[in-house]
PDB file of C-alpha atoms in Angstrom:
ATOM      1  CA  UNK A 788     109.070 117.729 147.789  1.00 95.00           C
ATOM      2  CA  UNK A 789     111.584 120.564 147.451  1.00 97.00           C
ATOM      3  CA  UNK A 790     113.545 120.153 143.984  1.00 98.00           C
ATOM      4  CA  UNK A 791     115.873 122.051 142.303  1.00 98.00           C
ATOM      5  CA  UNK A 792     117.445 120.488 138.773  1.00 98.00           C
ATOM      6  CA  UNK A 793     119.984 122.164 136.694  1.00 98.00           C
ATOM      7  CA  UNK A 794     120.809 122.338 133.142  1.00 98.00           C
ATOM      8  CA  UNK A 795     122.772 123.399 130.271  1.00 98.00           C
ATOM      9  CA  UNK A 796     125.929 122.581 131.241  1.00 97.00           C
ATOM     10  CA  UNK A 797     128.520 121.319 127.967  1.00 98.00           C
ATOM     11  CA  UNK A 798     131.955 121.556 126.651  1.00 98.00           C
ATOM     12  CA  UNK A 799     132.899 125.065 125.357  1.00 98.00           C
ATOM     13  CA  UNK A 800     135.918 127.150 124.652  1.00 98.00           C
ATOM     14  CA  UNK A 801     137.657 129.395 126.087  1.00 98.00           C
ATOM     15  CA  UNK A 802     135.711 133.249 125.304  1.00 98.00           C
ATOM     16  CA  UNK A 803     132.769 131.092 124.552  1.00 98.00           C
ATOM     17  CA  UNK A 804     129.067 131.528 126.199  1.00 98.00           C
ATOM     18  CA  UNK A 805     126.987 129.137 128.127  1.00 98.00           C
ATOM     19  CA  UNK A 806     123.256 129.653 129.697  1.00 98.00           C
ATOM     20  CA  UNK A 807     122.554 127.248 133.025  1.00 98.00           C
ATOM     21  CA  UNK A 808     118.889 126.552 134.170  1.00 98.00           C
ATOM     22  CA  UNK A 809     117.751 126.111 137.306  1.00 98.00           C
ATOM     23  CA  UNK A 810     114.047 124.506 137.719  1.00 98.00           C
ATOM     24  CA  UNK A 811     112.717 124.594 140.892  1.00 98.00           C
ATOM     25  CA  UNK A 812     109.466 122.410 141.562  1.00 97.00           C
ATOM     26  CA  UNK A 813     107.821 121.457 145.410  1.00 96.00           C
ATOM     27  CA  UNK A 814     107.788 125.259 146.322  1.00 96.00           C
ATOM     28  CA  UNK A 815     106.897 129.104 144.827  1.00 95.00           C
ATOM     29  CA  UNK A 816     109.677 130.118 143.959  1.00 96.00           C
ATOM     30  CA  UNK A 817     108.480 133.836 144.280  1.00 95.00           C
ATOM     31  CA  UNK A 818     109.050 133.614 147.867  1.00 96.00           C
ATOM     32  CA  UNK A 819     112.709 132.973 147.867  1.00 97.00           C
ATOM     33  CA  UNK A 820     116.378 134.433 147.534  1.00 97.00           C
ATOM     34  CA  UNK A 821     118.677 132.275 145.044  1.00 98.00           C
ATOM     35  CA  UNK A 822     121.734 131.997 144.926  1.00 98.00           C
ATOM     36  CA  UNK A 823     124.384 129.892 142.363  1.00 98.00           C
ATOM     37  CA  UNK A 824     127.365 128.353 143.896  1.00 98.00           C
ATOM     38  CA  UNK A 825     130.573 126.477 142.060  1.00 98.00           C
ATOM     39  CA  UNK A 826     132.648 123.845 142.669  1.00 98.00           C
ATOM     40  CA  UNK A 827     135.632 123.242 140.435  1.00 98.00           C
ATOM     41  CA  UNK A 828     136.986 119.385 140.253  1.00 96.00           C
ATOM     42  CA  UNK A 829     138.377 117.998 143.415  1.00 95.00           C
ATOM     43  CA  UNK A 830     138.151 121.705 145.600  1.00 97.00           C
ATOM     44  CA  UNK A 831     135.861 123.589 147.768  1.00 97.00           C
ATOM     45  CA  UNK A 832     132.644 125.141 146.930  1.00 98.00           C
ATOM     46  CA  UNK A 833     132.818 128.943 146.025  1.00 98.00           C
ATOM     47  CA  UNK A 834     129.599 131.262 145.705  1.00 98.00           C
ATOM     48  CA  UNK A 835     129.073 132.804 142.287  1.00 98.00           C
ATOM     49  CA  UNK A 836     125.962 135.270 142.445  1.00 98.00           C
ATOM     50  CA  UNK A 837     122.605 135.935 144.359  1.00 97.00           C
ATOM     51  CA  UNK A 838     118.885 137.396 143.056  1.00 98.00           C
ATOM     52  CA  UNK A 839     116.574 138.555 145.673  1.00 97.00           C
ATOM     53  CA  UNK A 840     113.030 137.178 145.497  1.00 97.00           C
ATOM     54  CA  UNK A 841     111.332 139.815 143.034  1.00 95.00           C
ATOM     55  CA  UNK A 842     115.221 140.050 141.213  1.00 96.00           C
ATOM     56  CA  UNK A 843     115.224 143.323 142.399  1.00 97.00           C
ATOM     57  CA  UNK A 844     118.652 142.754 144.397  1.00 97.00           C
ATOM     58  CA  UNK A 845     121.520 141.300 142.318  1.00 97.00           C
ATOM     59  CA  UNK A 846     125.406 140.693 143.572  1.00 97.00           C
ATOM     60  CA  UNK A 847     128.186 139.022 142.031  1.00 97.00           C
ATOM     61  CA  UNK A 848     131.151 137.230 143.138  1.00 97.00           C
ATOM     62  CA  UNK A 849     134.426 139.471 141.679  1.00 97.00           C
ATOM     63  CA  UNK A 850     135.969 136.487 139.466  1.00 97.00           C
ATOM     64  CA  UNK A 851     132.755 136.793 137.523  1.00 98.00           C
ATOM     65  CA  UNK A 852     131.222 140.337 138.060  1.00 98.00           C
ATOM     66  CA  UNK A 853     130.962 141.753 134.124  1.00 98.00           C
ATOM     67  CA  UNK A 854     130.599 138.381 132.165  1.00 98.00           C
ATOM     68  CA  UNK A 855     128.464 136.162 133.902  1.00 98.00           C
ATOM     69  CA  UNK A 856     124.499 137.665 134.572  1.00 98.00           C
ATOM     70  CA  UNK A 857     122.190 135.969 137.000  1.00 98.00           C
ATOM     71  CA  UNK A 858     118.517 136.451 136.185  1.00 98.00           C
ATOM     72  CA  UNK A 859     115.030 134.337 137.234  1.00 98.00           C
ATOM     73  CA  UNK A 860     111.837 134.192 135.898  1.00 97.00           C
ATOM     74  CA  UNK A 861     109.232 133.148 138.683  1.00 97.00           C
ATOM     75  CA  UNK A 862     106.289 132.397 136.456  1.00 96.00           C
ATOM     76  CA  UNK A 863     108.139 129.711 134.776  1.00 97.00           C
ATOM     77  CA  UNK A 864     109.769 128.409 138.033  1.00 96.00           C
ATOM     78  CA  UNK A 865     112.879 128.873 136.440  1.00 98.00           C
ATOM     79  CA  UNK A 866     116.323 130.191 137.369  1.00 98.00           C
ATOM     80  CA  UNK A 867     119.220 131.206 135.224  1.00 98.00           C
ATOM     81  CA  UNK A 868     122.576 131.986 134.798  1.00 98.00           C
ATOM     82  CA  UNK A 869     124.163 134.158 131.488  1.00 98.00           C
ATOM     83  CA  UNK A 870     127.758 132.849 131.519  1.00 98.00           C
ATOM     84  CA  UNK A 871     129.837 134.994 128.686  1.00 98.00           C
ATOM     85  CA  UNK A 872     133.525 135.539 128.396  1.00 98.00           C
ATOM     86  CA  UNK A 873     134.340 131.644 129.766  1.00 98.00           C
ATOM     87  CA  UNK A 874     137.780 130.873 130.976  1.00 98.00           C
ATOM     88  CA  UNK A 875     139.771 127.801 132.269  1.00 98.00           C
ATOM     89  CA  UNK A 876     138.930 128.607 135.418  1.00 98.00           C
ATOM     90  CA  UNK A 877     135.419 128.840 135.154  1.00 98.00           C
ATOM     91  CA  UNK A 878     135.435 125.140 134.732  1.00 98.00           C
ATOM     92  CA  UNK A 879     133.164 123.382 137.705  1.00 98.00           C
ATOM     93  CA  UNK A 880     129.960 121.689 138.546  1.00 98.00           C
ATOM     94  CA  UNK A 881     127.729 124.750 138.986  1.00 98.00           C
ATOM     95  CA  UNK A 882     124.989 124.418 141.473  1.00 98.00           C
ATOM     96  CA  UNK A 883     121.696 126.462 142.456  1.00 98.00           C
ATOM     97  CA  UNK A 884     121.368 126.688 145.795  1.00 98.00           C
ATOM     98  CA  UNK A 885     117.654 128.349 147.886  1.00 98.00           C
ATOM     99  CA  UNK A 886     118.415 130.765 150.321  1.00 96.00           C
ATOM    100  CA  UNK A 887     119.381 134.160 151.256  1.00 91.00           C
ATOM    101  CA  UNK A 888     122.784 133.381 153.467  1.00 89.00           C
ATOM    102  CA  UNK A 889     122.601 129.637 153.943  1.00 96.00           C
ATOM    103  CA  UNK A 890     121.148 127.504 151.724  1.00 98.00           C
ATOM    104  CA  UNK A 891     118.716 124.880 152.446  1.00 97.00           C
ATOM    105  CA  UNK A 892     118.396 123.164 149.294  1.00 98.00           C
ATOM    106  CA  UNK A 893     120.662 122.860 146.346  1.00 98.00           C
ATOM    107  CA  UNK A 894     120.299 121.085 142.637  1.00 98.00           C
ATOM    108  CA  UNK A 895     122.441 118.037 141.797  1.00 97.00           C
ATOM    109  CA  UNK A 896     124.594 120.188 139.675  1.00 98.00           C
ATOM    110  CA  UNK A 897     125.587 120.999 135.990  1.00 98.00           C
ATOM    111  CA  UNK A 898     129.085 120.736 134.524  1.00 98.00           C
ATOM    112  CA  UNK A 899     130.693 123.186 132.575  1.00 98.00           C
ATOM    113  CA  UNK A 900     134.017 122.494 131.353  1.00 98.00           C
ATOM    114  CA  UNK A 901     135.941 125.560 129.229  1.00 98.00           C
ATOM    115  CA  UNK A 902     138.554 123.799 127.381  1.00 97.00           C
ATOM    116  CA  UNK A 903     140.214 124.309 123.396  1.00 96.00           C
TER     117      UNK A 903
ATOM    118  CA  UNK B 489     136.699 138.650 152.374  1.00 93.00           C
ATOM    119  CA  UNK B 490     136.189 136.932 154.959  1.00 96.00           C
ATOM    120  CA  UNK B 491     138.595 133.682 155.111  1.00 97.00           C
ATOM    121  CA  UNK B 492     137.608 130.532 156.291  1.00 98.00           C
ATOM    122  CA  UNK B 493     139.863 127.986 157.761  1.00 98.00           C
ATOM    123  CA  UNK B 494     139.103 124.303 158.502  1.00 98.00           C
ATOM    124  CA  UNK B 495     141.256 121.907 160.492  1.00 95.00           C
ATOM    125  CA  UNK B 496     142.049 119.550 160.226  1.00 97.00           C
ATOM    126  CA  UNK B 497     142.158 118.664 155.914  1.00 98.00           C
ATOM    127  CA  UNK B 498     141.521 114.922 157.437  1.00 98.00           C
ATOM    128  CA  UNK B 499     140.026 113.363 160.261  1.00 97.00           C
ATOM    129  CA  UNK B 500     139.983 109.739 160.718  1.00 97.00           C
ATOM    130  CA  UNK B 501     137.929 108.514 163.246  1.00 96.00           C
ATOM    131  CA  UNK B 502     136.333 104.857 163.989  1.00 95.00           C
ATOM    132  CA  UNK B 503     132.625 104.526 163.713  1.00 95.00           C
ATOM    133  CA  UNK B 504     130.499 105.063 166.909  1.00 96.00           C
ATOM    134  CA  UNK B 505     133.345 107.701 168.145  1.00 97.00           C
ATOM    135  CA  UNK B 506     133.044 111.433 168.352  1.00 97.00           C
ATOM    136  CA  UNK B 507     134.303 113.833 165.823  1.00 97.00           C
ATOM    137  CA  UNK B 508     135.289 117.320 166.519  1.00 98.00           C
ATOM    138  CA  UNK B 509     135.535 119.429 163.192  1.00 98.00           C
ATOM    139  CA  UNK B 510     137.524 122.931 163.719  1.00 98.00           C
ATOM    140  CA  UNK B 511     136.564 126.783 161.807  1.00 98.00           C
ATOM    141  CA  UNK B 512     138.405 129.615 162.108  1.00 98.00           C
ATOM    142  CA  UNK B 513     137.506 132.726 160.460  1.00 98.00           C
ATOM    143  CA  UNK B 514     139.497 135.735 159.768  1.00 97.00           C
ATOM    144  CA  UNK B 515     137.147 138.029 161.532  1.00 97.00           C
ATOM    145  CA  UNK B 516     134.526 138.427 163.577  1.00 97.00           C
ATOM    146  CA  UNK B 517     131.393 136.927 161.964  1.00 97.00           C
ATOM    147  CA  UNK B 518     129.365 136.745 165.024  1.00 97.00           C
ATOM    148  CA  UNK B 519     127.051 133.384 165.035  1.00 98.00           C
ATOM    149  CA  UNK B 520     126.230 133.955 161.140  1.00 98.00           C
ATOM    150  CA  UNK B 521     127.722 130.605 160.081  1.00 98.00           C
ATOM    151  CA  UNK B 522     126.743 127.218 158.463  1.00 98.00           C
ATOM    152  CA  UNK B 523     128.165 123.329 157.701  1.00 98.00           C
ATOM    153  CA  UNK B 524     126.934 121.644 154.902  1.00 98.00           C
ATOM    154  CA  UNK B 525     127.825 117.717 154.692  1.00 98.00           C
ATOM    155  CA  UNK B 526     129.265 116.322 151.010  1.00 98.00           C
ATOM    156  CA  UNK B 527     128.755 113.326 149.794  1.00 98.00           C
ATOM    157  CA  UNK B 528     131.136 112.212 146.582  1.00 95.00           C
ATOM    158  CA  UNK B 529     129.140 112.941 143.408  1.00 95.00           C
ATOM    159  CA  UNK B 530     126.360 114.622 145.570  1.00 97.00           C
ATOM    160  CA  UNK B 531     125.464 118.112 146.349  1.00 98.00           C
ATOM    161  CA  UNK B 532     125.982 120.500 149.937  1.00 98.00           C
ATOM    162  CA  UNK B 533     123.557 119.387 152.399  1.00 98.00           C
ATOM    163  CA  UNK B 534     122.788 121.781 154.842  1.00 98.00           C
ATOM    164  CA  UNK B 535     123.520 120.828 158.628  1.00 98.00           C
ATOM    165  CA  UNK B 536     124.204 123.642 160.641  1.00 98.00           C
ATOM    166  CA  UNK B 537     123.254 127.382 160.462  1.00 98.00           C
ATOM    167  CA  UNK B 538     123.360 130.505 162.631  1.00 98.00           C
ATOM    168  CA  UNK B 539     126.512 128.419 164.537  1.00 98.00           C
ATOM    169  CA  UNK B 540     123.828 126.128 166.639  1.00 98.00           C
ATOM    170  CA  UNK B 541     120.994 125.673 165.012  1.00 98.00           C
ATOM    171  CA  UNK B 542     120.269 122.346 163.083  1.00 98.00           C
ATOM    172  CA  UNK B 543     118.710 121.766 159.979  1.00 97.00           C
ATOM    173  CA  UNK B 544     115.618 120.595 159.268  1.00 96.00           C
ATOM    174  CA  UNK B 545     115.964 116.772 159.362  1.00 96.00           C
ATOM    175  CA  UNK B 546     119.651 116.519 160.419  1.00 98.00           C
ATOM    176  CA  UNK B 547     120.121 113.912 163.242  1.00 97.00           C
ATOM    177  CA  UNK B 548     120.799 115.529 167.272  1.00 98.00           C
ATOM    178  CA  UNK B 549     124.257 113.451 166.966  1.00 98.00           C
ATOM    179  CA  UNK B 550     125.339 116.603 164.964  1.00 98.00           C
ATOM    180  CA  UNK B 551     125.803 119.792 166.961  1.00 98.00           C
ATOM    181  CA  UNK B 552     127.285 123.240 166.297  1.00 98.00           C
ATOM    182  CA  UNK B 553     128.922 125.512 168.926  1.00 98.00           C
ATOM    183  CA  UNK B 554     131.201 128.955 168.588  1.00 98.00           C
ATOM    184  CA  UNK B 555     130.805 132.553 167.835  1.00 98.00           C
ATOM    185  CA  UNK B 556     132.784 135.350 166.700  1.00 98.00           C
ATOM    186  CA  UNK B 557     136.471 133.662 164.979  1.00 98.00           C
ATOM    187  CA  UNK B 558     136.328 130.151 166.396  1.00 98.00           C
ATOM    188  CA  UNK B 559     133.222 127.307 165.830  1.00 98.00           C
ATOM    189  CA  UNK B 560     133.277 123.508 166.181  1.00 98.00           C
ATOM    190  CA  UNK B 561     131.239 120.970 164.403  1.00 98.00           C
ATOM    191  CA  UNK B 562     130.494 117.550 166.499  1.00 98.00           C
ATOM    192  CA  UNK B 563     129.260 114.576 165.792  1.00 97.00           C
ATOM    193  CA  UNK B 564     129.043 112.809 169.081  1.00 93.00           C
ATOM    194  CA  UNK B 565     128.502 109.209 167.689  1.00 92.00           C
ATOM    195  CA  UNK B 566     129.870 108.556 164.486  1.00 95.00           C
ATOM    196  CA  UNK B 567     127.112 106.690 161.955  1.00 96.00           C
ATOM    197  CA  UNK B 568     129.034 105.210 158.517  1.00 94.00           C
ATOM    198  CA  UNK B 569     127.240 107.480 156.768  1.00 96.00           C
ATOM    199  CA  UNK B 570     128.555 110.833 158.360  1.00 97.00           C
ATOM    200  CA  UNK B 571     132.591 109.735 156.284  1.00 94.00           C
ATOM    201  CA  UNK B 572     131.974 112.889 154.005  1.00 97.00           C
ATOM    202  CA  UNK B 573     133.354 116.145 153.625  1.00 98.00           C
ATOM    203  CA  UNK B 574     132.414 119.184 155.619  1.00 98.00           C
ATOM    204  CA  UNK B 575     132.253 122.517 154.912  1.00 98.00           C
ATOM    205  CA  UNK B 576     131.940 125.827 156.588  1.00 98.00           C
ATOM    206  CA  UNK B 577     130.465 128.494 155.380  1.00 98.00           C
ATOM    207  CA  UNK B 578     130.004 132.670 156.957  1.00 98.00           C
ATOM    208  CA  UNK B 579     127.666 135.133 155.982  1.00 97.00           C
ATOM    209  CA  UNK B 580     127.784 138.440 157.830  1.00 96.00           C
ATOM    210  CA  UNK B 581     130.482 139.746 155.334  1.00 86.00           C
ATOM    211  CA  UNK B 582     128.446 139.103 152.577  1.00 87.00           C
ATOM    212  CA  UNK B 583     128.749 139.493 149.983  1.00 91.00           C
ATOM    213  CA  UNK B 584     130.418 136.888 149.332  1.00 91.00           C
ATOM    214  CA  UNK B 585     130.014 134.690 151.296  1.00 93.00           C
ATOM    215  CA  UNK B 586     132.970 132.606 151.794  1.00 97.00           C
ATOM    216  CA  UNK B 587     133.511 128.861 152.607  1.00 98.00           C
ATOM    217  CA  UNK B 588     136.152 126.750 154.530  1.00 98.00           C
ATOM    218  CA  UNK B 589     138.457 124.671 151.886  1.00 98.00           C
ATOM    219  CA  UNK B 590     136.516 121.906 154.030  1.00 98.00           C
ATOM    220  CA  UNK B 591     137.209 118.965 156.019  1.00 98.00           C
ATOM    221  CA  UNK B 592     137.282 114.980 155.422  1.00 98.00           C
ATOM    222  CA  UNK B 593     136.244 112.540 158.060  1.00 97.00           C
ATOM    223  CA  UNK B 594     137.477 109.416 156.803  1.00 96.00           C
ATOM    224  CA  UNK B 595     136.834 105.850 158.652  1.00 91.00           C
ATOM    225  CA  UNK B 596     139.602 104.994 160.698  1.00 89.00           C
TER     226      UNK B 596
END
């Protein structure tokens, strides 16, 4: 069985840092694009970043190009995201999501709230 | 970008009807998009990609039709657990992708 659970998610101020993890289990996940998508409370989903399968291919949404870093280590089964820089509007349930365009599978999701 | 544009923001319909979910994007995207079902306190589930083509596991009730600007989701018999909220999602201009600000089909 495909799984994908997410972690690290917490209560942090404003210009503070965060790291999410992603562990994927039920499939290598050498073979596949990832991607992390957001959802702040109560709206619509909004893609965040992407790493190709070898994390040779990395893009960025522009609200977080230059503080957040998306990175994967596929010996550990393990994706991550490097969240510096954190604002309000950061705040949302961050999810990891397989795929290169759509995504087939996604993780239950991590909170991160940025609040003083 | 790419915008997205669902319609309507609600859709109430009674169980065992059909539902006819509305995307409108900005530009041409071809056939590259998706629909993703929400549960409350759950994550995306994928329904839907490449305009038509279903998901592995998704029910035939739920079909996907449109290309280029305009694209329909519809569920031809509504099941009580299809009340959710639906997204949709494009991909040729990518990146980013972009999503709709979704729709929710509410029991009427």
């Amino acid at each position: 069985e495909v799984q994908l659970v997410e972690s690290g998610g917490a209560l942090v101020q404003p210009g503070g840092s965060l790291r999410l993890s992603c562990a994927a289990s039920g499939f290598a996940l050498s073979s596949y694009e990832m991607n992390w998508v957001r959802q702040a409370p109560g709206k619509g989903l909004e893609w965040v970043s992407y790493i190709s399968s070898d994390g040779s291919t990395i893009h960025y949404a522009d609200s977080v190009r230059g503080r957040f870093t998306i990175s994967r280590d596929n010996a550990k089964n393990s994706l991550y995201l490097e969240m510096n820089s954190l604002r309000a509007e950061d705040t949302a349930v961050y999810y990891c999501a397989r795929g290169w365009r759509s995504y087939d599978y996604w993780g239950q999701g991590t909170l991160v709230t940025v609040s003083s | 970008e790419v915008v997205m544009t669902q319609s309507p923001a609600t859709l109430s319909v009674s169980p065992g009807e059909r539902a006819t979910l509305s995307c409108r994007a900005s530009q041409d995207v071809s056939r590259n998009l998706a629909w993703y079902q929400q549960k409350p306190g759950q994550a995306p589930r994928l329904l839907i990609y490449a305009a038509s083509i279903r998901a592995t596991g998704i029910p035939a009730r739920f079909s996907g039709s449109g290309s280029g600007t305009e694209f329909t989701l519809t569920i031809s018999s509504l099941q009580s657990e299809d009340f959710a909220v639906y997204y949709c999602q494009q991909y040729y201009n990518w990146p980013p992708c972009t999503f709709g600000q979704g729709t929710k089909l509410e029991i009427k």
